[in-house]
Amino acid sequence: MRRRTFQHNRHVRVQGLRRNLCPTHADFFLNELITWAETTYGASRNREDRAVFGLSNGAAFASWMGTNHPEIFGAAIVFSQGWEVDYEPPADTLPVRFYLEAGTLEPDFQSETNRWRQVLEEAGVEVSYHERVAGHDSVQWREEIGNALVWVFGTGDFG
């Protein structure tokens, strides 16, 4: 039987934040990846049909993308966010809806995700927040992604 080991990084102030790499990564998403998905797969250009998703370090990036580009994304799915994202409610666009999830066995990530929930709710942003008995691993994320997608997109015909 093959075993997997997951190492928790207790230093939640990751390189991407310290080096301010979110704008560079966002440039790739906004100017290459989204255009490719629209051209190759006919992905919708409507913000209501778009969500950005991330887990762990990617969760903070998803939050950053949602808060900095609400004109592009209608929702953000954020699993186990590990670092703070500055947020000021946008004045001229609808805020992004947020689906947040964290495990009770990943206390640093749970605490930060819960703090982020409070920031968003105080700003009047629609939030669906979930905790489960789980660590910082792919099991919890796999088990929760279906719920998140249904919350964001509903159960309609996607064909």
PDB file of C-alpha atoms in Angstrom:
ATOM      1  CA  MET A   1       0.000   0.000   0.000  1.00  0.00           C
ATOM      2  CA  ARG A   2       1.364   3.384  -0.988  1.00  0.00           C
ATOM      3  CA  ARG A   3       1.288   6.059   1.720  1.00  0.00           C
ATOM      4  CA  ARG A   4       1.151   9.782   1.240  1.00  0.00           C
ATOM      5  CA  THR A   5       2.588  12.227   3.694  1.00  0.00           C
ATOM      6  CA  PHE A   6       1.554  15.855   3.817  1.00  0.00           C
ATOM      7  CA  GLN A   7       3.832  18.368   5.480  1.00  0.00           C
ATOM      8  CA  HIS A   8       2.206  21.427   6.997  1.00  0.00           C
ATOM      9  CA  ASN A   9       4.139  24.645   6.471  1.00  0.00           C
ATOM     10  CA  ARG A  10       3.742  26.540   9.734  1.00  0.00           C
ATOM     11  CA  HIS A  11       5.294  29.657   8.241  1.00  0.00           C
ATOM     12  CA  VAL A  12       2.113  31.035   6.693  1.00  0.00           C
ATOM     13  CA  ARG A  13       3.741  34.194   5.315  1.00  0.00           C
ATOM     14  CA  VAL A  14       4.596  32.643   1.981  1.00  0.00           C
ATOM     15  CA  GLN A  15       7.066  33.883  -0.640  1.00  0.00           C
ATOM     16  CA  GLY A  16       4.359  34.932  -3.073  1.00  0.00           C
ATOM     17  CA  LEU A  17       3.049  37.499  -0.623  1.00  0.00           C
ATOM     18  CA  ARG A  18       6.437  38.792   0.495  1.00  0.00           C
ATOM     19  CA  ARG A  19       7.633  39.144  -3.073  1.00  0.00           C
ATOM     20  CA  ASN A  20       4.273  40.511  -4.252  1.00  0.00           C
ATOM     21  CA  LEU A  21       3.907  37.889  -6.984  1.00  0.00           C
ATOM     22  CA  CYS A  22       0.096  38.005  -7.163  1.00  0.00           C
ATOM     23  CA  PRO A  23       0.041  40.727  -9.850  1.00  0.00           C
ATOM     24  CA  THR A  24       2.492  38.761 -12.016  1.00  0.00           C
ATOM     25  CA  HIS A  25       0.496  35.555 -11.652  1.00  0.00           C
ATOM     26  CA  ALA A  26      -2.731  37.497 -12.247  1.00  0.00           C
ATOM     27  CA  ASP A  27      -1.309  38.873 -15.485  1.00  0.00           C
ATOM     28  CA  PHE A  28      -0.881  35.300 -16.749  1.00  0.00           C
ATOM     29  CA  PHE A  29      -4.439  34.391 -15.709  1.00  0.00           C
ATOM     30  CA  LEU A  30      -6.067  37.493 -17.142  1.00  0.00           C
ATOM     31  CA  ASN A  31      -4.079  37.887 -20.354  1.00  0.00           C
ATOM     32  CA  GLU A  32      -3.289  34.304 -21.314  1.00  0.00           C
ATOM     33  CA  LEU A  33      -5.208  31.592 -19.457  1.00  0.00           C
ATOM     34  CA  ILE A  34      -8.706  33.089 -19.664  1.00  0.00           C
ATOM     35  CA  THR A  35      -8.258  33.998 -23.341  1.00  0.00           C
ATOM     36  CA  TRP A  36      -7.032  30.461 -24.049  1.00  0.00           C
ATOM     37  CA  ALA A  37     -10.065  28.938 -22.258  1.00  0.00           C
ATOM     38  CA  GLU A  38     -12.450  31.203 -24.169  1.00  0.00           C
ATOM     39  CA  THR A  39     -10.844  30.381 -27.516  1.00  0.00           C
ATOM     40  CA  THR A  40     -10.202  26.676 -26.968  1.00  0.00           C
ATOM     41  CA  TYR A  41     -13.292  25.666 -24.971  1.00  0.00           C
ATOM     42  CA  GLY A  42     -15.767  28.466 -25.590  1.00  0.00           C
ATOM     43  CA  ALA A  43     -15.687  29.487 -21.922  1.00  0.00           C
ATOM     44  CA  SER A  44     -18.193  32.182 -21.045  1.00  0.00           C
ATOM     45  CA  ARG A  45     -17.104  35.802 -20.910  1.00  0.00           C
ATOM     46  CA  ASN A  46     -19.757  36.638 -18.279  1.00  0.00           C
ATOM     47  CA  ARG A  47     -18.445  37.239 -14.760  1.00  0.00           C
ATOM     48  CA  GLU A  48     -21.455  35.371 -13.322  1.00  0.00           C
ATOM     49  CA  ASP A  49     -20.254  32.237 -15.136  1.00  0.00           C
ATOM     50  CA  ARG A  50     -16.705  32.510 -13.791  1.00  0.00           C
ATOM     51  CA  ALA A  51     -15.140  31.533 -10.507  1.00  0.00           C
ATOM     52  CA  VAL A  52     -11.553  31.478  -9.370  1.00  0.00           C
ATOM     53  CA  PHE A  53     -10.509  28.549  -7.148  1.00  0.00           C
ATOM     54  CA  GLY A  54      -7.510  27.906  -4.969  1.00  0.00           C
ATOM     55  CA  LEU A  55      -6.386  25.858  -2.014  1.00  0.00           C
ATOM     56  CA  SER A  56      -3.685  26.595   0.542  1.00  0.00           C
ATOM     57  CA  ASN A  57      -1.337  29.156  -1.035  1.00  0.00           C
ATOM     58  CA  GLY A  58      -3.601  29.135  -4.077  1.00  0.00           C
ATOM     59  CA  ALA A  59      -6.534  30.020  -1.805  1.00  0.00           C
ATOM     60  CA  ALA A  60      -4.942  33.329  -0.940  1.00  0.00           C
ATOM     61  CA  PHE A  61      -4.345  33.933  -4.643  1.00  0.00           C
ATOM     62  CA  ALA A  62      -8.010  33.131  -5.387  1.00  0.00           C
ATOM     63  CA  SER A  63      -9.052  35.623  -2.700  1.00  0.00           C
ATOM     64  CA  TRP A  64      -6.655  38.197  -4.124  1.00  0.00           C
ATOM     65  CA  MET A  65      -8.003  37.656  -7.657  1.00  0.00           C
ATOM     66  CA  GLY A  66     -11.597  37.901  -6.491  1.00  0.00           C
ATOM     67  CA  THR A  67     -11.035  41.095  -4.542  1.00  0.00           C
ATOM     68  CA  ASN A  68      -8.864  42.750  -7.189  1.00  0.00           C
ATOM     69  CA  HIS A  69     -10.797  41.638 -10.284  1.00  0.00           C
ATOM     70  CA  PRO A  70     -14.522  41.546  -9.449  1.00  0.00           C
ATOM     71  CA  GLU A  71     -15.238  42.628 -13.017  1.00  0.00           C
ATOM     72  CA  ILE A  72     -13.871  39.248 -14.203  1.00  0.00           C
ATOM     73  CA  PHE A  73     -15.082  36.767 -11.546  1.00  0.00           C
ATOM     74  CA  GLY A  74     -18.501  36.343  -9.978  1.00  0.00           C
ATOM     75  CA  ALA A  75     -17.269  33.981  -7.269  1.00  0.00           C
ATOM     76  CA  ALA A  76     -14.167  32.731  -5.503  1.00  0.00           C
ATOM     77  CA  ILE A  77     -13.755  29.262  -4.014  1.00  0.00           C
ATOM     78  CA  VAL A  78     -11.198  29.418  -1.220  1.00  0.00           C
ATOM     79  CA  PHE A  79     -10.025  26.293   0.635  1.00  0.00           C
ATOM     80  CA  SER A  80      -7.627  26.567   3.603  1.00  0.00           C
ATOM     81  CA  GLN A  81      -6.425  30.136   3.156  1.00  0.00           C
ATOM     82  CA  GLY A  82      -3.123  30.650   4.941  1.00  0.00           C
ATOM     83  CA  TRP A  83      -2.334  34.364   4.709  1.00  0.00           C
ATOM     84  CA  GLU A  84      -4.080  37.700   4.861  1.00  0.00           C
ATOM     85  CA  VAL A  85      -5.429  39.503   1.842  1.00  0.00           C
ATOM     86  CA  ASP A  86      -6.176  43.216   2.073  1.00  0.00           C
ATOM     87  CA  TYR A  87      -9.742  44.003   1.104  1.00  0.00           C
ATOM     88  CA  GLU A  88     -11.651  47.161   0.393  1.00  0.00           C
ATOM     89  CA  PRO A  89     -15.148  46.677  -1.004  1.00  0.00           C
ATOM     90  CA  PRO A  90     -15.300  47.790  -4.635  1.00  0.00           C
ATOM     91  CA  ALA A  91     -17.357  50.934  -5.154  1.00  0.00           C
ATOM     92  CA  ASP A  92     -18.337  50.467  -8.785  1.00  0.00           C
ATOM     93  CA  THR A  93     -18.828  46.708  -9.255  1.00  0.00           C
ATOM     94  CA  LEU A  94     -20.695  43.917  -7.555  1.00  0.00           C
ATOM     95  CA  PRO A  95     -18.600  42.117  -4.979  1.00  0.00           C
ATOM     96  CA  VAL A  96     -17.503  38.575  -5.637  1.00  0.00           C
ATOM     97  CA  ARG A  97     -19.334  35.822  -3.729  1.00  0.00           C
ATOM     98  CA  PHE A  98     -17.016  33.671  -1.597  1.00  0.00           C
ATOM     99  CA  TYR A  99     -17.206  29.974  -0.723  1.00  0.00           C
ATOM    100  CA  LEU A 100     -14.744  29.355   2.122  1.00  0.00           C
ATOM    101  CA  GLU A 101     -13.698  26.047   3.670  1.00  0.00           C
ATOM    102  CA  ALA A 102     -11.086  24.930   6.207  1.00  0.00           C
ATOM    103  CA  GLY A 103     -10.353  21.915   8.379  1.00  0.00           C
ATOM    104  CA  THR A 104     -10.440  21.909  12.165  1.00  0.00           C
ATOM    105  CA  LEU A 105      -7.135  19.987  12.212  1.00  0.00           C
ATOM    106  CA  GLU A 106      -5.263  22.752  10.389  1.00  0.00           C
ATOM    107  CA  PRO A 107      -5.574  25.459  13.064  1.00  0.00           C
ATOM    108  CA  ASP A 108      -3.509  28.192  11.396  1.00  0.00           C
ATOM    109  CA  PHE A 109      -5.396  27.848   8.115  1.00  0.00           C
ATOM    110  CA  GLN A 110      -8.739  27.505   9.894  1.00  0.00           C
ATOM    111  CA  SER A 111      -8.060  30.655  11.890  1.00  0.00           C
ATOM    112  CA  GLU A 112      -7.053  32.694   8.836  1.00  0.00           C
ATOM    113  CA  THR A 113      -9.969  31.413   6.746  1.00  0.00           C
ATOM    114  CA  ASN A 114     -12.368  32.308   9.563  1.00  0.00           C
ATOM    115  CA  ARG A 115     -10.775  35.759   9.926  1.00  0.00           C
ATOM    116  CA  TRP A 116     -11.223  36.270   6.176  1.00  0.00           C
ATOM    117  CA  ARG A 117     -14.893  35.243   6.500  1.00  0.00           C
ATOM    118  CA  GLN A 118     -15.397  37.937   9.140  1.00  0.00           C
ATOM    119  CA  VAL A 119     -13.720  40.606   6.993  1.00  0.00           C
ATOM    120  CA  LEU A 120     -15.897  39.732   4.008  1.00  0.00           C
ATOM    121  CA  GLU A 121     -19.127  39.535   6.003  1.00  0.00           C
ATOM    122  CA  GLU A 122     -18.447  42.896   7.664  1.00  0.00           C
ATOM    123  CA  ALA A 123     -18.066  44.340   4.158  1.00  0.00           C
ATOM    124  CA  GLY A 124     -21.456  42.906   3.167  1.00  0.00           C
ATOM    125  CA  VAL A 125     -20.047  40.242   0.843  1.00  0.00           C
ATOM    126  CA  GLU A 126     -22.048  37.034   0.377  1.00  0.00           C
ATOM    127  CA  VAL A 127     -20.109  34.201   2.052  1.00  0.00           C
ATOM    128  CA  SER A 128     -20.725  30.492   2.492  1.00  0.00           C
ATOM    129  CA  TYR A 129     -18.348  29.250   5.217  1.00  0.00           C
ATOM    130  CA  HIS A 130     -17.670  25.599   6.029  1.00  0.00           C
ATOM    131  CA  GLU A 131     -15.477  23.754   8.517  1.00  0.00           C
ATOM    132  CA  ARG A 132     -14.908  20.024   8.669  1.00  0.00           C
ATOM    133  CA  VAL A 133     -12.843  17.680  10.789  1.00  0.00           C
ATOM    134  CA  ALA A 134      -9.850  17.434   8.481  1.00  0.00           C
ATOM    135  CA  GLY A 135      -6.217  18.359   8.136  1.00  0.00           C
ATOM    136  CA  HIS A 136      -4.416  20.324   5.452  1.00  0.00           C
ATOM    137  CA  ASP A 137      -4.740  17.680   2.743  1.00  0.00           C
ATOM    138  CA  SER A 138      -6.344  16.725  -0.528  1.00  0.00           C
ATOM    139  CA  VAL A 139      -8.965  14.490   1.092  1.00  0.00           C
ATOM    140  CA  GLN A 140     -10.943  17.396   2.534  1.00  0.00           C
ATOM    141  CA  TRP A 141     -10.562  19.467  -0.629  1.00  0.00           C
ATOM    142  CA  ARG A 142     -11.754  16.610  -2.875  1.00  0.00           C
ATOM    143  CA  GLU A 143     -14.742  15.998  -0.615  1.00  0.00           C
ATOM    144  CA  GLU A 144     -15.755  19.677  -0.549  1.00  0.00           C
ATOM    145  CA  ILE A 145     -15.241  20.796  -4.158  1.00  0.00           C
ATOM    146  CA  GLY A 146     -18.585  19.412  -5.382  1.00  0.00           C
ATOM    147  CA  ASN A 147     -20.486  21.373  -2.728  1.00  0.00           C
ATOM    148  CA  ALA A 148     -18.597  24.526  -3.658  1.00  0.00           C
ATOM    149  CA  LEU A 149     -19.317  24.147  -7.375  1.00  0.00           C
ATOM    150  CA  VAL A 150     -23.027  23.595  -6.752  1.00  0.00           C
ATOM    151  CA  TRP A 151     -23.139  26.682  -4.487  1.00  0.00           C
ATOM    152  CA  VAL A 152     -21.401  28.808  -7.123  1.00  0.00           C
ATOM    153  CA  PHE A 153     -23.018  27.515 -10.303  1.00  0.00           C
ATOM    154  CA  GLY A 154     -26.181  25.728  -9.184  1.00  0.00           C
ATOM    155  CA  THR A 155     -27.316  22.381 -10.518  1.00  0.00           C
ATOM    156  CA  GLY A 156     -28.484  23.452 -13.979  1.00  0.00           C
ATOM    157  CA  ASP A 157     -27.507  22.118 -17.375  1.00  0.00           C
ATOM    158  CA  PHE A 158     -23.877  22.972 -18.099  1.00  0.00           C
ATOM    159  CA  GLY A 159     -23.736  21.286 -21.512  1.00  0.00           C
TER     160      GLY A 159
END
